[in-house]
JSON list of C-alpha atoms in Angstrom, two decimals:
[
{"chain": "A", "resi": 1, "resn": "MET", "atom": "CA", "xyz": [100.50, 141.76, 112.73]},
{"chain": "A", "resi": 2, "resn": "SER", "atom": "CA", "xyz": [101.99, 138.32, 112.54]},
{"chain": "A", "resi": 3, "resn": "ASP", "atom": "CA", "xyz": [102.17, 136.24, 109.39]},
{"chain": "A", "resi": 4, "resn": "TYR", "atom": "CA", "xyz": [102.09, 132.94, 111.22]},
{"chain": "A", "resi": 5, "resn": "GLU", "atom": "CA", "xyz": [101.34, 129.60, 109.63]},
{"chain": "A", "resi": 6, "resn": "LEU", "atom": "CA", "xyz": [101.23, 126.74, 112.14]},
{"chain": "A", "resi": 7, "resn": "PHE", "atom": "CA", "xyz": [101.68, 123.23, 110.76]},
{"chain": "A", "resi": 8, "resn": "ILE", "atom": "CA", "xyz": [100.13, 120.61, 113.01]},
{"chain": "A", "resi": 9, "resn": "GLY", "atom": "CA", "xyz": [99.33, 116.90, 113.05]},
{"chain": "A", "resi": 10, "resn": "ASN", "atom": "CA", "xyz": [96.07, 115.12, 113.85]},
{"chain": "A", "resi": 11, "resn": "LYS", "atom": "CA", "xyz": [94.19, 116.97, 116.57]},
{"chain": "A", "resi": 12, "resn": "ASN", "atom": "CA", "xyz": [93.05, 113.75, 118.18]},
{"chain": "A", "resi": 13, "resn": "TYR", "atom": "CA", "xyz": [96.58, 112.50, 118.75]},
{"chain": "A", "resi": 14, "resn": "SER", "atom": "CA", "xyz": [99.16, 115.27, 118.34]},
{"chain": "A", "resi": 15, "resn": "SER", "atom": "CA", "xyz": [99.89, 116.46, 121.86]},
{"chain": "A", "resi": 16, "resn": "TRP", "atom": "CA", "xyz": [102.92, 118.45, 120.68]},
{"chain": "A", "resi": 17, "resn": "SER", "atom": "CA", "xyz": [100.81, 120.30, 118.09]},
{"chain": "A", "resi": 18, "resn": "PHE", "atom": "CA", "xyz": [98.18, 121.04, 120.73]},
{"chain": "A", "resi": 19, "resn": "ARG", "atom": "CA", "xyz": [100.63, 123.00, 122.88]},
{"chain": "A", "resi": 20, "resn": "PRO", "atom": "CA", "xyz": [101.42, 125.97, 120.62]},
{"chain": "A", "resi": 21, "resn": "TRP", "atom": "CA", "xyz": [97.96, 125.87, 119.04]},
{"chain": "A", "resi": 22, "resn": "ILE", "atom": "CA", "xyz": [96.08, 126.32, 122.32]},
{"chain": "A", "resi": 23, "resn": "ALA", "atom": "CA", "xyz": [98.43, 129.11, 123.43]},
{"chain": "A", "resi": 24, "resn": "LEU", "atom": "CA", "xyz": [98.08, 131.05, 120.18]},
{"chain": "A", "resi": 25, "resn": "ARG", "atom": "CA", "xyz": [94.31, 130.61, 120.14]},
{"chain": "A", "resi": 26, "resn": "HIS", "atom": "CA", "xyz": [93.80, 131.45, 123.81]},
{"chain": "A", "resi": 27, "resn": "LYS", "atom": "CA", "xyz": [95.97, 134.57, 123.57]},
{"chain": "A", "resi": 28, "resn": "ASP", "atom": "CA", "xyz": [94.22, 135.80, 120.41]},
{"chain": "A", "resi": 29, "resn": "ILE", "atom": "CA", "xyz": [97.39, 135.71, 118.33]},
{"chain": "A", "resi": 30, "resn": "PRO", "atom": "CA", "xyz": [96.39, 135.35, 114.66]},
{"chain": "A", "resi": 31, "resn": "PHE", "atom": "CA", "xyz": [97.69, 132.39, 112.67]},
{"chain": "A", "resi": 32, "resn": "ARG", "atom": "CA", "xyz": [96.80, 130.17, 109.74]},
{"chain": "A", "resi": 33, "resn": "GLU", "atom": "CA", "xyz": [96.48, 126.47, 110.49]},
{"chain": "A", "resi": 34, "resn": "THR", "atom": "CA", "xyz": [97.78, 123.78, 108.16]},
{"chain": "A", "resi": 35, "resn": "LEU", "atom": "CA", "xyz": [96.97, 120.24, 109.27]},
{"chain": "A", "resi": 36, "resn": "VAL", "atom": "CA", "xyz": [99.08, 117.44, 107.80]},
{"chain": "A", "resi": 37, "resn": "PRO", "atom": "CA", "xyz": [98.00, 114.09, 109.31]},
{"chain": "A", "resi": 38, "resn": "PHE", "atom": "CA", "xyz": [100.53, 111.53, 110.46]},
{"chain": "A", "resi": 39, "resn": "ASP", "atom": "CA", "xyz": [98.66, 108.47, 109.29]},
{"chain": "A", "resi": 40, "resn": "PHE", "atom": "CA", "xyz": [101.87, 106.64, 108.47]},
{"chain": "A", "resi": 41, "resn": "GLU", "atom": "CA", "xyz": [103.87, 104.45, 110.84]},
{"chain": "A", "resi": 42, "resn": "ASN", "atom": "CA", "xyz": [106.69, 106.99, 110.99]},
{"chain": "A", "resi": 43, "resn": "GLY", "atom": "CA", "xyz": [104.79, 110.24, 110.59]},
{"chain": "A", "resi": 44, "resn": "ASN", "atom": "CA", "xyz": [104.20, 111.44, 107.03]},
{"chain": "A", "resi": 45, "resn": "PRO", "atom": "CA", "xyz": [106.76, 111.90, 104.23]},
{"chain": "A", "resi": 46, "resn": "GLU", "atom": "CA", "xyz": [105.09, 115.23, 103.39]},
{"chain": "A", "resi": 47, "resn": "PHE", "atom": "CA", "xyz": [106.48, 116.70, 106.63]},
{"chain": "A", "resi": 48, "resn": "ALA", "atom": "CA", "xyz": [109.86, 117.01, 104.89]},
{"chain": "A", "resi": 49, "resn": "ALA", "atom": "CA", "xyz": [108.50, 119.83, 102.73]},
{"chain": "A", "resi": 50, "resn": "PHE", "atom": "CA", "xyz": [108.06, 122.20, 105.69]},
{"chain": "A", "resi": 51, "resn": "SER", "atom": "CA", "xyz": [109.76, 120.65, 108.72]},
{"chain": "A", "resi": 52, "resn": "PRO", "atom": "CA", "xyz": [113.55, 120.42, 109.20]},
{"chain": "A", "resi": 53, "resn": "SER", "atom": "CA", "xyz": [113.01, 117.72, 111.83]},
{"chain": "A", "resi": 54, "resn": "ARG", "atom": "CA", "xyz": [110.25, 116.00, 109.79]},
{"chain": "A", "resi": 55, "resn": "LYS", "atom": "CA", "xyz": [108.00, 116.38, 112.81]},
{"chain": "A", "resi": 56, "resn": "VAL", "atom": "CA", "xyz": [105.17, 118.68, 113.82]},
{"chain": "A", "resi": 57, "resn": "PRO", "atom": "CA", "xyz": [104.47, 121.32, 114.95]},
{"chain": "A", "resi": 58, "resn": "VAL", "atom": "CA", "xyz": [106.27, 123.87, 112.83]},
{"chain": "A", "resi": 59, "resn": "LEU", "atom": "CA", "xyz": [105.69, 127.62, 112.79]},
{"chain": "A", "resi": 60, "resn": "LYS", "atom": "CA", "xyz": [106.37, 129.68, 109.67]},
{"chain": "A", "resi": 61, "resn": "ASP", "atom": "CA", "xyz": [106.70, 133.43, 110.12]},
{"chain": "A", "resi": 62, "resn": "GLY", "atom": "CA", "xyz": [107.41, 134.77, 106.66]},
{"chain": "A", "resi": 63, "resn": "THR", "atom": "CA", "xyz": [110.73, 133.25, 105.64]},
{"chain": "A", "resi": 64, "resn": "LEU", "atom": "CA", "xyz": [111.53, 132.08, 109.19]},
{"chain": "A", "resi": 65, "resn": "THR", "atom": "CA", "xyz": [110.91, 128.49, 110.26]},
{"chain": "A", "resi": 66, "resn": "VAL", "atom": "CA", "xyz": [110.64, 127.56, 113.94]},
{"chain": "A", "resi": 67, "resn": "TRP", "atom": "CA", "xyz": [110.15, 123.94, 114.99]},
{"chain": "A", "resi": 68, "resn": "ASP", "atom": "CA", "xyz": [109.58, 122.15, 118.31]},
{"chain": "A", "resi": 69, "resn": "SER", "atom": "CA", "xyz": [106.65, 123.14, 120.53]},
{"chain": "A", "resi": 70, "resn": "LEU", "atom": "CA", "xyz": [108.62, 124.90, 123.24]},
{"chain": "A", "resi": 71, "resn": "ALA", "atom": "CA", "xyz": [110.83, 126.76, 120.77]},
{"chain": "A", "resi": 72, "resn": "ILE", "atom": "CA", "xyz": [107.70, 127.97, 118.96]},
{"chain": "A", "resi": 73, "resn": "LEU", "atom": "CA", "xyz": [106.16, 129.16, 122.21]},
{"chain": "A", "resi": 74, "resn": "GLU", "atom": "CA", "xyz": [109.35, 130.97, 123.23]},
{"chain": "A", "resi": 75, "resn": "TYR", "atom": "CA", "xyz": [109.50, 132.68, 119.84]},
{"chain": "A", "resi": 76, "resn": "VAL", "atom": "CA", "xyz": [105.88, 133.81, 120.07]},
{"chain": "A", "resi": 77, "resn": "ALA", "atom": "CA", "xyz": [106.51, 135.11, 123.60]},
{"chain": "A", "resi": 78, "resn": "ASP", "atom": "CA", "xyz": [109.39, 137.20, 122.24]},
{"chain": "A", "resi": 79, "resn": "CYS", "atom": "CA", "xyz": [107.19, 138.57, 119.45]},
{"chain": "A", "resi": 80, "resn": "PHE", "atom": "CA", "xyz": [104.22, 139.33, 121.71]},
{"chain": "A", "resi": 81, "resn": "PRO", "atom": "CA", "xyz": [105.61, 140.39, 125.11]},
{"chain": "A", "resi": 82, "resn": "ASP", "atom": "CA", "xyz": [102.30, 142.07, 125.96]},
{"chain": "A", "resi": 83, "resn": "LYS", "atom": "CA", "xyz": [100.35, 138.81, 125.73]},
{"chain": "A", "resi": 84, "resn": "GLY", "atom": "CA", "xyz": [101.60, 137.42, 129.05]},
{"chain": "A", "resi": 85, "resn": "LEU", "atom": "CA", "xyz": [102.84, 134.10, 127.73]},
{"chain": "A", "resi": 86, "resn": "TRP", "atom": "CA", "xyz": [105.26, 134.02, 130.68]},
{"chain": "A", "resi": 87, "resn": "PRO", "atom": "CA", "xyz": [104.65, 135.46, 134.16]},
{"chain": "A", "resi": 88, "resn": "LYS", "atom": "CA", "xyz": [105.90, 139.03, 134.59]},
{"chain": "A", "resi": 89, "resn": "ASP", "atom": "CA", "xyz": [107.69, 138.30, 137.87]},
{"chain": "A", "resi": 90, "resn": "LYS", "atom": "CA", "xyz": [111.23, 137.03, 137.27]},
{"chain": "A", "resi": 91, "resn": "ALA", "atom": "CA", "xyz": [111.12, 134.31, 139.93]},
{"chain": "A", "resi": 92, "resn": "LYS", "atom": "CA", "xyz": [107.73, 133.03, 138.79]},
{"chain": "A", "resi": 93, "resn": "ARG", "atom": "CA", "xyz": [108.90, 133.16, 135.19]},
{"chain": "A", "resi": 94, "resn": "ALA", "atom": "CA", "xyz": [111.86, 130.96, 136.10]},
{"chain": "A", "resi": 95, "resn": "TRP", "atom": "CA", "xyz": [109.50, 128.57, 137.89]},
{"chain": "A", "resi": 96, "resn": "ALA", "atom": "CA", "xyz": [107.16, 128.45, 134.88]},
{"chain": "A", "resi": 97, "resn": "ARG", "atom": "CA", "xyz": [110.10, 127.79, 132.57]},
{"chain": "A", "resi": 98, "resn": "SER", "atom": "CA", "xyz": [111.37, 125.04, 134.84]},
{"chain": "A", "resi": 99, "resn": "ILE", "atom": "CA", "xyz": [108.12, 123.08, 134.90]},
{"chain": "A", "resi": 100, "resn": "SER", "atom": "CA", "xyz": [107.66, 123.63, 131.15]},
{"chain": "A", "resi": 101, "resn": "ALA", "atom": "CA", "xyz": [111.14, 122.25, 130.48]},
{"chain": "A", "resi": 102, "resn": "GLU", "atom": "CA", "xyz": [110.43, 119.34, 132.82]},
{"chain": "A", "resi": 103, "resn": "MET", "atom": "CA", "xyz": [107.35, 118.47, 130.78]},
{"chain": "A", "resi": 104, "resn": "HIS", "atom": "CA", "xyz": [109.23, 118.94, 127.52]},
{"chain": "A", "resi": 105, "resn": "SER", "atom": "CA", "xyz": [112.03, 116.54, 128.41]},
{"chain": "A", "resi": 106, "resn": "GLY", "atom": "CA", "xyz": [110.41, 114.15, 130.87]},
{"chain": "A", "resi": 107, "resn": "PHE", "atom": "CA", "xyz": [107.40, 111.97, 131.68]},
{"chain": "A", "resi": 108, "resn": "THR", "atom": "CA", "xyz": [108.38, 109.39, 129.09]},
{"chain": "A", "resi": 109, "resn": "ALA", "atom": "CA", "xyz": [106.44, 106.55, 130.72]},
{"chain": "A", "resi": 110, "resn": "LEU", "atom": "CA", "xyz": [103.21, 108.54, 130.66]},
{"chain": "A", "resi": 111, "resn": "ARG", "atom": "CA", "xyz": [103.74, 109.44, 127.00]},
{"chain": "A", "resi": 112, "resn": "SER", "atom": "CA", "xyz": [104.48, 105.83, 126.09]},
{"chain": "A", "resi": 113, "resn": "GLU", "atom": "CA", "xyz": [101.64, 104.14, 127.94]},
{"chain": "A", "resi": 114, "resn": "CYS", "atom": "CA", "xyz": [98.94, 106.82, 127.75]},
{"chain": "A", "resi": 115, "resn": "SER", "atom": "CA", "xyz": [99.10, 108.62, 124.44]},
{"chain": "A", "resi": 116, "resn": "MET", "atom": "CA", "xyz": [96.71, 111.51, 123.86]},
{"chain": "A", "resi": 117, "resn": "ASN", "atom": "CA", "xyz": [93.55, 110.19, 122.25]},
{"chain": "A", "resi": 118, "resn": "MET", "atom": "CA", "xyz": [90.48, 112.37, 122.69]},
{"chain": "A", "resi": 119, "resn": "GLN", "atom": "CA", "xyz": [88.27, 109.84, 120.90]},
{"chain": "A", "resi": 120, "resn": "ARG", "atom": "CA", "xyz": [89.08, 106.99, 123.29]},
{"chain": "A", "resi": 121, "resn": "PRO", "atom": "CA", "xyz": [86.19, 106.18, 125.64]},
{"chain": "A", "resi": 122, "resn": "VAL", "atom": "CA", "xyz": [86.95, 107.37, 129.16]},
{"chain": "A", "resi": 123, "resn": "ALA", "atom": "CA", "xyz": [88.06, 104.33, 131.11]},
{"chain": "A", "resi": 124, "resn": "ALA", "atom": "CA", "xyz": [90.75, 103.45, 133.62]},
{"chain": "A", "resi": 125, "resn": "LYS", "atom": "CA", "xyz": [93.83, 101.67, 132.35]},
{"chain": "A", "resi": 126, "resn": "ALA", "atom": "CA", "xyz": [96.32, 99.55, 134.25]},
{"chain": "A", "resi": 127, "resn": "VAL", "atom": "CA", "xyz": [99.61, 101.45, 134.18]},
{"chain": "A", "resi": 128, "resn": "SER", "atom": "CA", "xyz": [103.15, 100.83, 135.36]},
{"chain": "A", "resi": 129, "resn": "ASP", "atom": "CA", "xyz": [104.67, 102.10, 138.58]},
{"chain": "A", "resi": 130, "resn": "ALA", "atom": "CA", "xyz": [106.70, 104.48, 136.43]},
{"chain": "A", "resi": 131, "resn": "VAL", "atom": "CA", "xyz": [103.52, 106.11, 135.14]},
{"chain": "A", "resi": 132, "resn": "LYS", "atom": "CA", "xyz": [102.08, 106.30, 138.64]},
{"chain": "A", "resi": 133, "resn": "GLY", "atom": "CA", "xyz": [105.22, 108.07, 139.81]},
{"chain": "A", "resi": 134, "resn": "GLU", "atom": "CA", "xyz": [105.02, 110.56, 136.96]},
{"chain": "A", "resi": 135, "resn": "VAL", "atom": "CA", "xyz": [101.34, 111.20, 137.63]},
{"chain": "A", "resi": 136, "resn": "ASN", "atom": "CA", "xyz": [102.16, 111.94, 141.27]},
{"chain": "A", "resi": 137, "resn": "ARG", "atom": "CA", "xyz": [104.90, 114.34, 140.19]},
{"chain": "A", "resi": 138, "resn": "ILE", "atom": "CA", "xyz": [102.53, 116.23, 137.86]},
{"chain": "A", "resi": 139, "resn": "VAL", "atom": "CA", "xyz": [99.86, 116.47, 140.57]},
{"chain": "A", "resi": 140, "resn": "THR", "atom": "CA", "xyz": [102.50, 117.88, 142.94]},
{"chain": "A", "resi": 141, "resn": "VAL", "atom": "CA", "xyz": [103.52, 120.48, 140.34]},
{"chain": "A", "resi": 142, "resn": "TRP", "atom": "CA", "xyz": [99.93, 121.54, 139.85]},
{"chain": "A", "resi": 143, "resn": "LYS", "atom": "CA", "xyz": [99.24, 121.71, 143.59]},
{"chain": "A", "resi": 144, "resn": "GLU", "atom": "CA", "xyz": [102.30, 123.86, 144.27]},
{"chain": "A", "resi": 145, "resn": "CYS", "atom": "CA", "xyz": [101.61, 126.23, 141.40]},
{"chain": "A", "resi": 146, "resn": "LEU", "atom": "CA", "xyz": [97.90, 126.64, 142.09]},
{"chain": "A", "resi": 147, "resn": "ALA", "atom": "CA", "xyz": [98.47, 127.08, 145.84]},
{"chain": "A", "resi": 148, "resn": "SER", "atom": "CA", "xyz": [100.90, 129.90, 145.06]},
{"chain": "A", "resi": 149, "resn": "SER", "atom": "CA", "xyz": [98.91, 131.60, 142.29]},
{"chain": "A", "resi": 150, "resn": "GLY", "atom": "CA", "xyz": [95.36, 131.00, 143.44]},
{"chain": "A", "resi": 151, "resn": "GLY", "atom": "CA", "xyz": [94.47, 129.77, 139.94]},
{"chain": "A", "resi": 152, "resn": "PRO", "atom": "CA", "xyz": [92.56, 129.26, 137.81]},
{"chain": "A", "resi": 153, "resn": "PHE", "atom": "CA", "xyz": [95.72, 128.50, 135.79]},
{"chain": "A", "resi": 154, "resn": "LEU", "atom": "CA", "xyz": [99.12, 127.47, 137.06]},
{"chain": "A", "resi": 155, "resn": "PHE", "atom": "CA", "xyz": [100.42, 131.03, 137.40]},
{"chain": "A", "resi": 156, "resn": "GLY", "atom": "CA", "xyz": [97.09, 132.79, 137.65]},
{"chain": "A", "resi": 157, "resn": "ASP", "atom": "CA", "xyz": [96.59, 133.76, 134.04]},
{"chain": "A", "resi": 158, "resn": "PHE", "atom": "CA", "xyz": [97.16, 131.30, 131.18]},
{"chain": "A", "resi": 159, "resn": "THR", "atom": "CA", "xyz": [100.85, 130.97, 130.32]},
{"chain": "A", "resi": 160, "resn": "ILE", "atom": "CA", "xyz": [103.13, 128.70, 128.30]},
{"chain": "A", "resi": 161, "resn": "ALA", "atom": "CA", "xyz": [103.25, 126.40, 131.33]},
{"chain": "A", "resi": 162, "resn": "ASP", "atom": "CA", "xyz": [99.53, 125.71, 130.91]},
{"chain": "A", "resi": 163, "resn": "ALA", "atom": "CA", "xyz": [100.01, 125.06, 127.21]},
{"chain": "A", "resi": 164, "resn": "MET", "atom": "CA", "xyz": [102.75, 122.54, 127.98]},
{"chain": "A", "resi": 165, "resn": "TYR", "atom": "CA", "xyz": [100.51, 120.64, 130.42]},
{"chain": "A", "resi": 166, "resn": "ALA", "atom": "CA", "xyz": [97.30, 120.85, 128.37]},
{"chain": "A", "resi": 167, "resn": "PRO", "atom": "CA", "xyz": [97.68, 117.37, 126.79]},
{"chain": "A", "resi": 168, "resn": "VAL", "atom": "CA", "xyz": [98.17, 115.92, 130.27]},
{"chain": "A", "resi": 169, "resn": "VAL", "atom": "CA", "xyz": [94.72, 117.20, 131.24]},
{"chain": "A", "resi": 170, "resn": "SER", "atom": "CA", "xyz": [93.35, 115.13, 128.38]},
{"chain": "A", "resi": 171, "resn": "ARG", "atom": "CA", "xyz": [95.39, 112.07, 129.31]},
{"chain": "A", "resi": 172, "resn": "PHE", "atom": "CA", "xyz": [94.39, 112.23, 132.98]},
{"chain": "A", "resi": 173, "resn": "GLU", "atom": "CA", "xyz": [90.72, 112.27, 132.04]},
{"chain": "A", "resi": 174, "resn": "THR", "atom": "CA", "xyz": [90.88, 109.68, 129.24]},
{"chain": "A", "resi": 175, "resn": "TYR", "atom": "CA", "xyz": [92.74, 107.08, 131.30]},
{"chain": "A", "resi": 176, "resn": "GLN", "atom": "CA", "xyz": [91.31, 108.11, 134.71]},
{"chain": "A", "resi": 177, "resn": "LEU", "atom": "CA", "xyz": [94.78, 108.55, 136.16]},
{"chain": "A", "resi": 178, "resn": "SER", "atom": "CA", "xyz": [93.98, 110.70, 139.20]},
{"chain": "A", "resi": 179, "resn": "ASN", "atom": "CA", "xyz": [90.98, 111.55, 141.35]},
{"chain": "A", "resi": 180, "resn": "ASP", "atom": "CA", "xyz": [92.76, 114.34, 143.22]},
{"chain": "A", "resi": 181, "resn": "PRO", "atom": "CA", "xyz": [90.47, 117.40, 143.63]},
{"chain": "A", "resi": 182, "resn": "VAL", "atom": "CA", "xyz": [93.23, 119.69, 142.34]},
{"chain": "A", "resi": 183, "resn": "VAL", "atom": "CA", "xyz": [93.30, 117.74, 139.10]},
{"chain": "A", "resi": 184, "resn": "SER", "atom": "CA", "xyz": [89.54, 118.10, 138.70]},
{"chain": "A", "resi": 185, "resn": "LYS", "atom": "CA", "xyz": [89.62, 121.83, 139.42]},
{"chain": "A", "resi": 186, "resn": "TYR", "atom": "CA", "xyz": [92.51, 122.56, 137.08]},
{"chain": "A", "resi": 187, "resn": "SER", "atom": "CA", "xyz": [91.06, 120.34, 134.35]},
{"chain": "A", "resi": 188, "resn": "GLU", "atom": "CA", "xyz": [87.75, 122.19, 134.55]},
{"chain": "A", "resi": 189, "resn": "ALA", "atom": "CA", "xyz": [89.51, 125.52, 134.05]},
{"chain": "A", "resi": 190, "resn": "MET", "atom": "CA", "xyz": [91.46, 124.27, 131.05]},
{"chain": "A", "resi": 191, "resn": "LYS", "atom": "CA", "xyz": [88.48, 122.58, 129.41]},
{"chain": "A", "resi": 192, "resn": "ALA", "atom": "CA", "xyz": [86.31, 125.67, 129.88]},
{"chain": "A", "resi": 193, "resn": "THR", "atom": "CA", "xyz": [88.50, 127.75, 127.57]},
{"chain": "A", "resi": 194, "resn": "GLU", "atom": "CA", "xyz": [87.18, 128.48, 124.11]},
{"chain": "A", "resi": 195, "resn": "ALA", "atom": "CA", "xyz": [90.47, 127.25, 122.63]},
{"chain": "A", "resi": 196, "resn": "TRP", "atom": "CA", "xyz": [90.15, 123.83, 124.26]},
{"chain": "A", "resi": 197, "resn": "LYS", "atom": "CA", "xyz": [86.56, 123.44, 123.08]},
{"chain": "A", "resi": 198, "resn": "VAL", "atom": "CA", "xyz": [87.42, 124.31, 119.47]},
{"chain": "A", "resi": 199, "resn": "TRP", "atom": "CA", "xyz": [90.35, 121.88, 119.36]},
{"chain": "A", "resi": 200, "resn": "GLU", "atom": "CA", "xyz": [88.40, 119.06, 121.01]},
{"chain": "A", "resi": 201, "resn": "GLU", "atom": "CA", "xyz": [85.40, 119.49, 118.72]},
{"chain": "A", "resi": 202, "resn": "ALA", "atom": "CA", "xyz": [87.65, 119.15, 115.68]},
{"chain": "A", "resi": 203, "resn": "ALA", "atom": "CA", "xyz": [89.54, 116.21, 117.21]},
{"chain": "A", "resi": 204, "resn": "LEU", "atom": "CA", "xyz": [86.35, 114.26, 117.78]},
{"chain": "A", "resi": 205, "resn": "LYS", "atom": "CA", "xyz": [85.37, 114.66, 114.13]},
{"chain": "A", "resi": 206, "resn": "GLU", "atom": "CA", "xyz": [88.61, 113.30, 112.68]},
{"chain": "A", "resi": 207, "resn": "THR", "atom": "CA", "xyz": [88.46, 110.00, 110.82]},
{"chain": "A", "resi": 208, "resn": "TRP", "atom": "CA", "xyz": [92.16, 109.08, 110.84]},
{"chain": "A", "resi": 209, "resn": "VAL", "atom": "CA", "xyz": [92.90, 106.16, 113.15]},
{"chain": "A", "resi": 210, "resn": "VAL", "atom": "CA", "xyz": [96.25, 105.37, 114.74]},
{"chain": "A", "resi": 211, "resn": "ASP", "atom": "CA", "xyz": [96.34, 102.07, 116.62]},
{"chain": "A", "resi": 212, "resn": "SER", "atom": "CA", "xyz": [96.52, 102.60, 120.39]},
{"chain": "A", "resi": 213, "resn": "GLU", "atom": "CA", "xyz": [95.14, 101.05, 123.54]}
]
C-alpha cells in the first residue's frame, strides 16, 4: 500500500497537477489529495511549506518528497511496475518517454497563449504561427502513436504519455485548435475515462478566478 499525498493546484487551471492526478486515479493507485489554490500572482506563499520548488504538484510518500509532474510519474511507475504506466516493450517505452519528455520541455507557445481553463466557453481563438506549428506537431505525434497502437490511447492502454498530453486535450477543445478526426477520436477516449470526468466536474465547480483570455 502506498502512503501517497498529492499536493495540487486549482483543477480548472493547473495542467501540471492534472498529469499525475489523472494517472494515479485512472490506474487505481490510492492517494490523498491536498488542493492548495494558486490565487496569487506568483502562485501561493503556502507552497513553500511542502514544495522545494514552491510549485505544484508535489507527491509525499511518507518522509519522501517528489516534485515535478514527470518525476512524480516516473517514481510511481517504479513503485507500481504492474500498473502499466509505461509500455512493456522496450522500444515503445522509449518512444513513450520521448514524447512525454517533448511535452514536458516544449510547446511553450501553446502554454503561453492557450492556458488550460475548463470553465472558459468553447470558442476559437486567434493564435500565432508558433502555436499552429505546435498544434500540428502534437497532431502528428497522436497520429503516429495511434496508428501504431490501434488506440484507444497512445500506446494502446493508458500510460504516462497519455497523462502528459491530457491537458492538451482540454486546450484543443476549449480553443478549437484542430478539427482533425484523430484529435476528436483521441479526445473522446480521454474524456470518457472516469478520472477525467471526476477532475472536470470538480474544476467546473471552483470559484477561484485567474485572469486569462
